[in-house]
Amino acid sequence: MNNSIYIVVPLVMGVLAVGFAGYLANFVLRKDTGTPAMQKVADAIFKGAMAFLNRQYRTIGILAVAAGIIVGGVLALLGQGDQAARISLAWHTTIAFWVGALCSAISGYIGMYVAVKSNSRTASAATRSLGEALMVSLRGGAVSGFLVVALSLLGVSIIFTLYGGLSNPALAPSLIVGFGFGASFVALFAQLGGGIYTKAADVGADLVGKVEAGIPEDDPRNPAVIADLVGDNVGDCAGRGADLFESTAAENIGAMILGVALYVATKNIGWILFPLVVRAFGLIASALGLLYIRPSRVVEPDKAAGRDPGEIAMNQLNIGYFITCGVSIIGVFLASYLLLTGINARLFPSWVWFGLAGLTGILLSIAFVYITQYYTAGTWRPVREIAAATLTGPATTIITGVAVGFECTALPVLAISAALGLSYFLGSQVNLGTHGVISVGGIFGTAVATMGMLMSTAYILAMDTFGPITDNAGGITEMGGGAESVRDITDALDGVGNTTKALTKGYGIGSAALAAFLLFSAYLDVLYTLEHNNAAVYRVDLADLPVFIAALIGITLIFFFSALAIRAVGAAAKRMIEEVRRQFRENPKIMAENPADRVEPDYARCVDISTRGALRAMILPGVVAVATPIAVGIILGPQAEAGLLMVGTMGGIVMATFLNNGGGAWDNAKKYIEAGYLRVNKEGEMVDRLDTSGTVLGKKSDAHKAGVVGDTVGDPFKDTAGPSLHVLIKLLSTITLVLAPLYVYVNTIFPHP
Amino acid sequence: MNNSIYIVVPLVMGVLAVGFAGYLANFVLRKDTGTPAMQKVADAIFKGAMAFLNRQYRTIGILAVAAGIIVGGVLALLGQGDQAARISLAWHTTIAFWVGALCSAISGYIGMYVAVKSNSRTASAATRSLGEALMVSLRGGAVSGFLVVALSLLGVSIIFTLYGGLSNPALAPSLIVGFGFGASFVALFAQLGGGIYTKAADVGADLVGKVEAGIPEDDPRNPAVIADLVGDNVGDCAGRGADLFESTAAENIGAMILGVALYVATKNIGWILFPLVVRAFGLIASALGLLYIRPSRVVEPDKAAGRDPGEIAMNQLNIGYFITCGVSIIGVFLASYLLLTGINARLFPSWVWFGLAGLTGILLSIAFVYITQYYTAGTWRPVREIAAATLTGPATTIITGVAVGFECTALPVLAISAALGLSYFLGSQVNLGTHGVISVGGIFGTAVATMGMLMSTAYILAMDTFGPITDNAGGITEMGGGAESVRDITDALDGVGNTTKALTKGYGIGSAALAAFLLFSAYLDVLYTLEHNNAAVYRVDLADLPVFIAALIGITLIFFFSALAIRAVGAAAKRMIEEVRRQFRENPKIMAENPADRVEPDYARCVDISTRGALRAMILPGVVAVATPIAVGIILGPQAEAGLLMVGTMGGIVMATFLNNGGGAWDNAKKYIEAGYLRVNKEGEMVDRLDTSGTVLGKKSDAHKAGVVGDTVGDPFKDTAGPSLHVLIKLLSTITLVLAPLYVYVNTIFPHP
């Protein structure tokens, strides 16, 4: 049985997906770019974003070249096996590292290029109809989504093929782990830099503009407004794109490594190619979901009998997502049927069990969508609770938000635990034996579930990038002096964008959690092939003191890294606040009463301050993230490294959930107040938002000011530290996979207890 | 070699320590109680505190009676062994549980009684001299400190003796684990209830009084002021007393369980009695340290050439602490020499190795003192950084404080890791064999280090309870119209009290962390004696999916529990804020311009609101904390339970450190501003606190208001959730120790994978 031919599927689908992204880009770029006033704003955003990205990638590029050489050198000198084997591993890894880094950078770059070209087009489309605005913004976002997934898929497939994967399938996966490490490396700095940039600008713009000067969001008088709009792009588009690029790459490679053991048992290469084929099918599913959404299906506000346009748009996106999930379910069963053969199972053929495991992963992704909405949408208890707390000032707003954020870790973890347990159980029904206490079928079941969950990545990323595009479109409409009705449409889409951004983060952390166990097992597999103490290698025993200490350090790393990321924002934001205050002080004409007397503030200087601040600030957390696992692996040994990896990952999952959802809830509590939903009775207690006997406390009320403080605190949580933790936990995996030979080498020289 | 006679040491020393506490109480109570105005305030605090404590202990009593019966019933029906063995274990455990609960309650009750009697006496002593005020407040606190440690020591010693420990040493330790569970059970609710009470009152008093009405702290016009002063006692004295009561009890019992294996090997009961004897020596060391401090050694402010009186007092406390540590070092070597014999070791006799391990623990406690000071004292970077952030408003104050809190987890964890590794290494030099990968000598080394660290508990607790006494003394002086110079002395002592309170928390979490590994090993020892799958029992393998899931749930429990604790404060504080606002609104005479026209606010109503709020709010987090480990043990099995225990403990250590130190840093940043240290240049940037060219931004500035918001947010972190986590992580240990037979039973019926 030779399933090698199936490598064609990811290669062809990858190329087609790149073509599809080109088609979407062409569709968007052909649209008109709005009035000259709009174009002027859009142009400033474009220049700021590109200037940042150029400088950022230059810095990252230097770091990546150096890191690739160091990794290669370490593996050549201190790796395992004879000299030829060491040098082969070294150069394969270094090249793969660079290719991974490059693909990640390219997908981030092009995706953002199209995104910042889509914003004025969306603003212009919004002058015509909701349906067209939705379509332009979503397709603009989809360029990034499809490019990211396609490049990650093509990259892994091509490197695997070139490295002799088809002729020597057992060896190739461990040669390509460098690709995942390269992707993680770039993603870490891209997410950190983008996240710091966006929040420094946002915090600065909000605190001085909205709170102190009392001007609305996106007001052209605010010197930081362009930097803020640029930030939405570099943080959300480029950062999240790099994040999901590495997710798909790292988890894909991890699953392939697990497949090696099954290939050895069955001589069926299908077990190794399975992740690639499933993801190729996922691209088809995502494309179908995306193509479903067209203006003709959207009920325009004037015909909607008062229905909220945001609700109408969200509904369309949801239908598209369910179509993607439905097609994905067919795809995962089909791929299992085609590829996962050659082994007996209980009751049913093995493909049924693994298909069900894939279904589990897809269901988990849907569960995360609902859980995230519960904790971050204004219609439910958590956000209302924070809104009520704003009545007693900023302190209770923060206290309540932290409580909500801590609380909301429970449901996702229970969902992940259930999905992990179930997919493991389903996989273990296939007779594949055990490694230590690990059921080989069970662990492959969790890998299939992860792959199932990741099938919709392109669609999810399209929804995510849709967020900053609509956010920018709103800003451009406001600053370009668009009509009220147009602003209503962009506001509605912006609100939807906030929800979809939160969903993407939930999705990212859910898939990372599901993948944690498989990546960790892949690491143990790698240790096993390195012949490190094979009797005990499949054991990560917390009763072993070095493992215990490494685990404790793993959790602490999560806290420490979050501190560095948040502090970076605080520092950069402080400089921004000082600059905005300085401009208002030294140039009072910016705020002149009569619009005719006003002068334009110095936007470029604010953009520049954010850029420099972000690039400087991303270095320290990045270096800590890379250095800690290496130090632990060297000092405490390979098994302890597994402890750091696992417990660090657990801590990262929980902490990121706290940061993301807490921040999202504060944001939406503020929006709840701005929407006029906060009503109080005459004792000052909150009443139902529809209770017309209550007094509305809207913008500029003390409650709103407290809400803005909460939102501002949440900004670096949800847009800098939280997303950076996503990247960190996958970086921990790829770094351990790549450097496993080093840890084993040191352990051979100085055996650990 | 029969070392049974050494049981006399803890029994005699325990009785002597109770007598010493009586002597101290007599010393304090003989002092005069100040002016009638002071007495009136002190009386209101006393009544409020006692009313709360009575109602709280009634609630806890009912819960404890029920829990004891349930635990006994479960062990009798679903335990291990034949019926007689099950019933014997059941009633021994239930009785021990009740005795532990009762001892904990008694020590909390009497300690607080003396503490609230000491406050007006301290205020009165402050009218005479700094030295006398220091001595009265410290000795008032020491009553609680010595009672807590003595009752815990006597309780364990007596129960051990009565349960036949001297004739059948191998069995008794596992019969007395109920004592630790009872202590933890009471401690959990006492700390939760007290913590919620104190912070609801504090937040309420601060937000409406200081920020909205603009009146100073402890102003008699504030309706919540008495509730706030009561809260200092019920939270800090009673809560922390219960916390350290259970710490010493649980860790002592855990160490005795570890000693059983060594007793079996050597037939020397010294290994089991060692923890009791070391703690008895610790009482001597603490008493010597305490007795060193007398008024004659204190330089009075008028002769101190401008030295800060707080610095003078802190210096005295530090000297006393170093004396305690010095004597403890002698004690731990002596106890090792007398008791830890009968086994060969490398190079030196075994007592040298274990003595060094004890020394490691004592050094760790000193390291924690310095690390905590660095992160929470105003002279260092972290607090200054927060003070600088107040210049840009509450949002940046919060962001910076969270970053500092996250960051400050790193050093303590590194210190703990080093101490754990070192004491384990030292212990493993003694030839005691291994259990699985665990070196029996190594693990006993960590136990000796923990015991060494806990030797100074009585002294530390005296310093801790000193905090609320001086805080209250300040309030009484203020409300009783004392002179400025008197207030200077109480303010200085209050500032010292804030530092010592932070130190105690650091000490508590450090000892809990050091003990985590020993308690966990004790649990595995118990599983071993229950003959649960003995080939694998000493293995807690994260590669085993149920262990992995349980570990993930363990971390999540920490976050979820913190959410419930913080939310409880938010809810109770909200009611308090509304009440204070109502009183100001409905009774404007409270704030009348002319003092003669003023009427007294309704203090009692605020006290009542805090009491009812705290008692209602403590139930849910308490139940979650107790139910989660039981559910995991039953559903996922005994080994997974160990995973929950270990990773939950790690998460708890890190999270509690974040909450305690973050909260402490905010508190001191506010105090930094209030002390007039925040100076800015004309660009609005912070300059050195001694730079006289800078403008001081003091009380009532916007920066101060932002500082108050930070302090308020930190309150429930550092005084409710953080300390409750200390208790939670030890409760996880005691609950698993007590219910191990149940998990094994369920696992026998439904074997886990």
JSON list of N, CA, C and O in Angstrom, two decimals, chain B residues 211 346 403 504 624 714:
[
{"chain": "B", "resi": 211, "resn": "VAL", "atom": "N", "xyz": [-11.99, 59.07, 48.90]},
{"chain": "B", "resi": 211, "resn": "VAL", "atom": "CA", "xyz": [-12.01, 59.59, 47.54]},
{"chain": "B", "resi": 211, "resn": "VAL", "atom": "C", "xyz": [-13.20, 60.52, 47.31]},
{"chain": "B", "resi": 211, "resn": "VAL", "atom": "O", "xyz": [-13.04, 61.66, 46.88]},
{"chain": "B", "resi": 346, "resn": "ARG", "atom": "N", "xyz": [27.26, 9.58, 53.94]},
{"chain": "B", "resi": 346, "resn": "ARG", "atom": "CA", "xyz": [28.54, 9.87, 53.32]},
{"chain": "B", "resi": 346, "resn": "ARG", "atom": "C", "xyz": [29.33, 10.87, 54.15]},
{"chain": "B", "resi": 346, "resn": "ARG", "atom": "O", "xyz": [28.74, 11.85, 54.64]},
{"chain": "B", "resi": 403, "resn": "ALA", "atom": "N", "xyz": [1.90, 44.23, 36.36]},
{"chain": "B", "resi": 403, "resn": "ALA", "atom": "CA", "xyz": [3.19, 43.80, 35.83]},
{"chain": "B", "resi": 403, "resn": "ALA", "atom": "C", "xyz": [4.18, 43.53, 36.96]},
{"chain": "B", "resi": 403, "resn": "ALA", "atom": "O", "xyz": [4.88, 42.51, 36.96]},
{"chain": "B", "resi": 504, "resn": "THR", "atom": "N", "xyz": [5.08, 38.21, 56.66]},
{"chain": "B", "resi": 504, "resn": "THR", "atom": "CA", "xyz": [4.43, 36.98, 57.11]},
{"chain": "B", "resi": 504, "resn": "THR", "atom": "C", "xyz": [3.82, 36.22, 55.96]},
{"chain": "B", "resi": 504, "resn": "THR", "atom": "O", "xyz": [3.88, 35.00, 55.90]},
{"chain": "B", "resi": 624, "resn": "VAL", "atom": "N", "xyz": [-16.22, 24.96, 46.98]},
{"chain": "B", "resi": 624, "resn": "VAL", "atom": "CA", "xyz": [-15.49, 24.61, 45.75]},
{"chain": "B", "resi": 624, "resn": "VAL", "atom": "C", "xyz": [-14.12, 24.03, 46.10]},
{"chain": "B", "resi": 624, "resn": "VAL", "atom": "O", "xyz": [-13.68, 23.04, 45.51]},
{"chain": "B", "resi": 714, "resn": "GLY", "atom": "N", "xyz": [-5.76, 46.35, 45.08]},
{"chain": "B", "resi": 714, "resn": "GLY", "atom": "CA", "xyz": [-4.85, 45.41, 45.72]},
{"chain": "B", "resi": 714, "resn": "GLY", "atom": "C", "xyz": [-5.39, 44.82, 47.01]},
{"chain": "B", "resi": 714, "resn": "GLY", "atom": "O", "xyz": [-4.95, 43.74, 47.42]}
]
